[in-house]
Short mmCIF file of N, CA and C in Angstrom, two decimals:
data_model
loop_
_atom_site.label_atom_id
_atom_site.label_comp_id
_atom_site.label_asym_id
_atom_site.label_seq_id
_atom_site.Cartn_x
_atom_site.Cartn_y
_atom_site.Cartn_z
N MET O 1 99.61 115.01 107.17
CA MET O 1 100.33 113.71 106.99
C MET O 1 99.36 112.67 107.38
N THR O 2 99.13 111.68 106.49
CA THR O 2 98.28 110.72 106.81
C THR O 2 98.87 109.26 106.43
N GLU O 3 98.45 108.29 107.00
CA GLU O 3 98.99 106.87 106.69
C GLU O 3 97.90 105.93 106.29
N PRO O 4 97.86 105.71 105.05
CA PRO O 4 96.66 104.84 104.70
C PRO O 4 96.77 103.51 105.27
N ILE O 5 95.71 102.76 105.54
CA ILE O 5 95.61 101.43 106.03
C ILE O 5 94.79 100.74 104.92
N VAL O 6 95.56 99.73 104.43
CA VAL O 6 94.91 98.95 103.44
C VAL O 6 94.96 97.56 103.70
N GLU O 7 93.83 96.82 103.36
CA GLU O 7 93.74 95.48 103.68
C GLU O 7 94.10 94.54 102.47
N THR O 8 94.94 93.63 102.88
CA THR O 8 95.37 92.61 101.89
C THR O 8 94.56 91.34 101.73
N GLN O 9 94.49 90.79 100.61
CA GLN O 9 93.88 89.50 100.49
C GLN O 9 94.90 88.53 100.00
N ALA O 10 94.58 87.21 100.05
CA ALA O 10 95.58 86.23 99.68
C ALA O 10 96.09 86.55 98.26
N SER O 11 95.22 87.03 97.39
CA SER O 11 95.75 87.33 96.03
C SER O 11 96.48 88.74 95.95
N GLY O 12 96.73 89.50 97.09
CA GLY O 12 97.41 90.74 97.06
C GLY O 12 96.47 91.79 97.34
N LEU O 13 96.90 93.07 96.84
CA LEU O 13 95.96 94.30 97.14
C LEU O 13 95.02 94.44 96.06
N SER O 14 93.80 95.02 96.35
CA SER O 14 92.95 95.22 95.20
C SER O 14 93.44 96.38 94.48
N GLN O 15 92.93 96.69 93.27
CA GLN O 15 93.34 97.82 92.49
C GLN O 15 93.28 99.18 93.13
N LEU O 16 92.14 99.30 93.93
CA LEU O 16 91.96 100.50 94.60
C LEU O 16 92.91 100.73 95.80
N HIS O 17 93.20 99.62 96.34
CA HIS O 17 94.19 99.83 97.48
C HIS O 17 95.60 99.95 97.01
N GLU O 18 95.97 99.43 95.85
CA GLU O 18 97.24 99.69 95.23
C GLU O 18 97.28 101.10 94.74
N GLN O 19 96.22 101.58 94.30
CA GLN O 19 96.22 103.04 93.75
C GLN O 19 96.43 103.97 95.03
N THR O 20 95.78 103.57 96.08
CA THR O 20 95.89 104.47 97.29
C THR O 20 97.33 104.45 97.74
N VAL O 21 98.02 103.45 97.72
CA VAL O 21 99.32 103.22 98.23
C VAL O 21 100.35 104.06 97.33
N ARG O 22 100.13 104.14 95.98
CA ARG O 22 100.84 104.88 95.06
C ARG O 22 100.57 106.31 95.22
N VAL O 23 99.35 106.72 95.19
CA VAL O 23 98.95 108.20 95.30
C VAL O 23 99.42 108.72 96.60
N ALA O 24 99.41 107.94 97.58
CA ALA O 24 99.81 108.48 98.96
C ALA O 24 101.39 108.58 99.11
N ARG O 25 102.03 108.05 98.01
CA ARG O 25 103.53 108.02 98.04
C ARG O 25 104.07 107.33 99.39
N VAL O 26 103.49 106.18 99.70
CA VAL O 26 103.97 105.39 100.77
C VAL O 26 105.27 105.13 100.66
N GLU O 27 106.06 105.23 101.71
CA GLU O 27 107.61 104.83 101.64
C GLU O 27 107.97 103.46 102.19
N ALA O 28 107.05 102.85 102.92
CA ALA O 28 107.20 101.52 103.48
C ALA O 28 105.87 100.85 103.73
N LEU O 29 105.99 99.59 103.92
CA LEU O 29 104.78 98.90 104.42
C LEU O 29 105.01 98.32 105.93
N VAL O 30 103.90 98.33 106.60
CA VAL O 30 104.03 97.67 107.92
C VAL O 30 103.18 96.53 108.01
N ASN O 31 103.66 95.38 108.24
CA ASN O 31 102.86 94.21 108.37
C ASN O 31 102.30 94.07 109.76
N ILE O 32 100.99 94.27 109.81
CA ILE O 32 100.32 94.12 111.11
C ILE O 32 100.02 92.63 111.46
N ASP O 33 99.38 91.93 110.57
CA ASP O 33 99.11 90.45 110.99
C ASP O 33 98.97 89.63 109.66
N ALA O 34 99.45 90.15 108.49
CA ALA O 34 99.33 89.26 107.32
C ALA O 34 100.41 88.21 107.25
N ASP O 35 100.17 87.23 106.42
CA ASP O 35 101.30 86.07 106.34
C ASP O 35 102.53 86.81 105.91
N PRO O 36 103.71 86.62 106.61
CA PRO O 36 104.96 87.24 106.22
C PRO O 36 105.27 86.99 104.78
N GLN O 37 105.32 85.85 104.25
CA GLN O 37 105.52 85.67 102.89
C GLN O 37 104.69 86.45 101.95
N ALA O 38 103.34 86.59 102.05
CA ALA O 38 102.45 87.30 101.30
C ALA O 38 102.79 88.76 101.36
N ALA O 39 103.02 89.16 102.49
CA ALA O 39 103.39 90.60 102.84
C ALA O 39 104.59 91.02 101.93
N LYS O 40 105.60 90.11 101.99
CA LYS O 40 106.87 90.39 101.30
C LYS O 40 106.68 90.36 99.82
N GLU O 41 105.87 89.58 99.36
CA GLU O 41 105.47 89.55 97.91
C GLU O 41 104.75 90.75 97.47
N ILE O 42 103.98 91.25 98.33
CA ILE O 42 103.22 92.54 98.07
C ILE O 42 104.19 93.66 97.99
N ALA O 43 105.02 93.81 98.99
CA ALA O 43 106.01 94.81 99.18
C ALA O 43 107.03 94.81 97.97
N GLU O 44 107.49 93.67 97.51
CA GLU O 44 108.34 93.61 96.44
C GLU O 44 107.58 94.03 95.14
N GLY O 45 106.32 93.66 95.03
CA GLY O 45 105.55 94.12 93.81
C GLY O 45 105.39 95.55 93.67
N LEU O 46 105.35 96.24 94.81
CA LEU O 46 105.31 97.73 94.88
C LEU O 46 106.59 98.36 95.03
N GLY O 47 107.64 97.65 95.08
CA GLY O 47 108.92 98.21 95.24
C GLY O 47 109.19 98.95 96.54
N LEU O 48 108.63 98.37 97.65
CA LEU O 48 108.69 99.07 98.97
C LEU O 48 109.35 98.18 99.87
N PRO O 49 110.12 98.76 100.87
CA PRO O 49 110.46 97.94 102.07
C PRO O 49 109.31 97.54 102.94
N ILE O 50 109.53 96.54 103.69
CA ILE O 50 108.36 96.13 104.69
C ILE O 50 108.97 95.92 106.03
N VAL O 51 108.26 96.34 107.02
CA VAL O 51 108.71 96.22 108.46
C VAL O 51 107.60 95.51 109.19
N ALA O 52 108.02 94.59 110.07
CA ALA O 52 107.01 93.95 110.99
C ALA O 52 106.69 94.87 112.15
N LEU O 53 105.36 94.91 112.48
CA LEU O 53 104.94 95.78 113.38
C LEU O 53 105.70 95.52 114.77
N SER O 54 106.10 94.33 115.05
CA SER O 54 106.88 93.96 116.28
C SER O 54 108.25 94.61 116.28
N ASP O 55 108.80 94.80 115.06
CA ASP O 55 110.23 95.43 114.90
C ASP O 55 110.11 96.84 115.17
N MET O 56 109.07 97.40 114.87
CA MET O 56 108.83 98.90 115.15
C MET O 56 108.75 99.31 116.71
N ARG O 57 108.35 98.43 117.37
CA ARG O 57 108.16 98.60 118.89
C ARG O 57 109.44 98.10 119.72
N LYS O 58 110.53 97.72 119.02
CA LYS O 58 111.62 97.25 119.88
C LYS O 58 112.25 98.35 120.66
N ASP O 59 112.39 99.56 120.24
CA ASP O 59 112.98 100.56 120.96
C ASP O 59 112.12 101.33 121.87
N GLY O 60 110.94 101.01 121.87
CA GLY O 60 109.98 101.69 122.81
C GLY O 60 109.38 103.03 122.20
N VAL O 61 110.04 103.55 121.29
CA VAL O 61 109.49 104.80 120.66
C VAL O 61 109.30 104.64 119.29
N VAL O 62 107.99 104.93 118.78
CA VAL O 62 107.78 104.71 117.45
C VAL O 62 107.21 105.93 116.81
N PHE O 63 107.77 106.24 115.65
CA PHE O 63 107.28 107.36 114.88
C PHE O 63 106.87 106.64 113.43
N THR O 64 105.64 106.74 113.12
CA THR O 64 105.20 106.17 111.77
C THR O 64 105.17 107.26 110.68
N CYS O 65 105.40 108.55 111.15
CA CYS O 65 105.64 109.70 110.26
C CYS O 65 106.60 110.68 110.84
N SER O 66 107.23 111.40 110.04
CA SER O 66 108.30 112.35 110.59
C SER O 66 107.64 113.26 111.71
N PRO O 67 108.32 113.32 112.92
CA PRO O 67 107.82 114.19 113.90
C PRO O 67 107.82 115.69 113.42
N ALA O 68 108.49 116.15 112.49
CA ALA O 68 108.48 117.41 111.92
C ALA O 68 107.24 117.78 111.27
N GLU O 69 106.40 116.67 110.86
CA GLU O 69 105.10 116.87 110.17
C GLU O 69 103.97 116.93 111.18
N VAL O 70 104.10 116.72 112.39
CA VAL O 70 103.09 116.70 113.43
C VAL O 70 103.13 118.11 114.01
N ARG O 71 101.94 118.74 113.93
CA ARG O 71 101.70 120.06 114.64
C ARG O 71 100.84 119.90 115.83
N GLU O 72 101.16 120.85 116.81
CA GLU O 72 100.39 120.86 118.04
C GLU O 72 99.08 121.28 117.81
N PHE O 73 98.04 120.50 118.35
CA PHE O 73 96.72 120.93 118.09
C PHE O 73 96.26 121.84 119.35
N THR O 74 95.86 123.06 118.95
CA THR O 74 95.66 124.03 120.03
C THR O 74 94.08 124.35 120.03
N SER O 75 93.51 124.48 118.85
CA SER O 75 92.14 124.78 118.80
C SER O 75 91.74 124.40 117.37
N ARG O 76 90.49 124.12 117.08
CA ARG O 76 90.03 123.90 115.76
C ARG O 76 90.29 125.32 114.77
N ALA O 77 90.03 126.36 115.40
CA ALA O 77 90.19 127.56 114.70
C ALA O 77 91.65 127.87 114.28
N ALA O 78 92.56 127.58 115.15
CA ALA O 78 94.02 127.64 114.76
C ALA O 78 94.37 126.65 113.65
N MET O 79 93.85 125.51 113.75
CA MET O 79 94.09 124.48 112.91
C MET O 79 93.83 124.90 111.38
N TRP O 80 92.58 125.50 111.26
CA TRP O 80 92.09 125.82 109.84
C TRP O 80 92.87 127.00 109.48
N SER O 81 93.31 127.95 110.37
CA SER O 81 94.05 129.08 109.93
C SER O 81 95.46 128.69 109.42
N ARG O 82 95.91 127.60 109.59
CA ARG O 82 97.17 127.16 109.08
C ARG O 82 97.32 126.63 107.63
N SER O 83 96.01 126.44 107.23
CA SER O 83 95.94 125.79 105.82
C SER O 83 96.15 126.78 104.89
#
């Protein structure tokens, strides 16, 4: 499980970043420090919900991916044998 980080410009996402978001099947956008209105417009253009980073931290526990997808790292050899 990976979470792509894409940089936005005033004009929106570059074609490469938009492709990254679509290929990764991103389920939502997190606005770290972009202009809120610009972030909203980008999210609407992609048909995705948007969450402010500050809202994610309100309850003290934050999962940005499903905990079921996170595996315990025991050793590099064990990690490769799972693939």
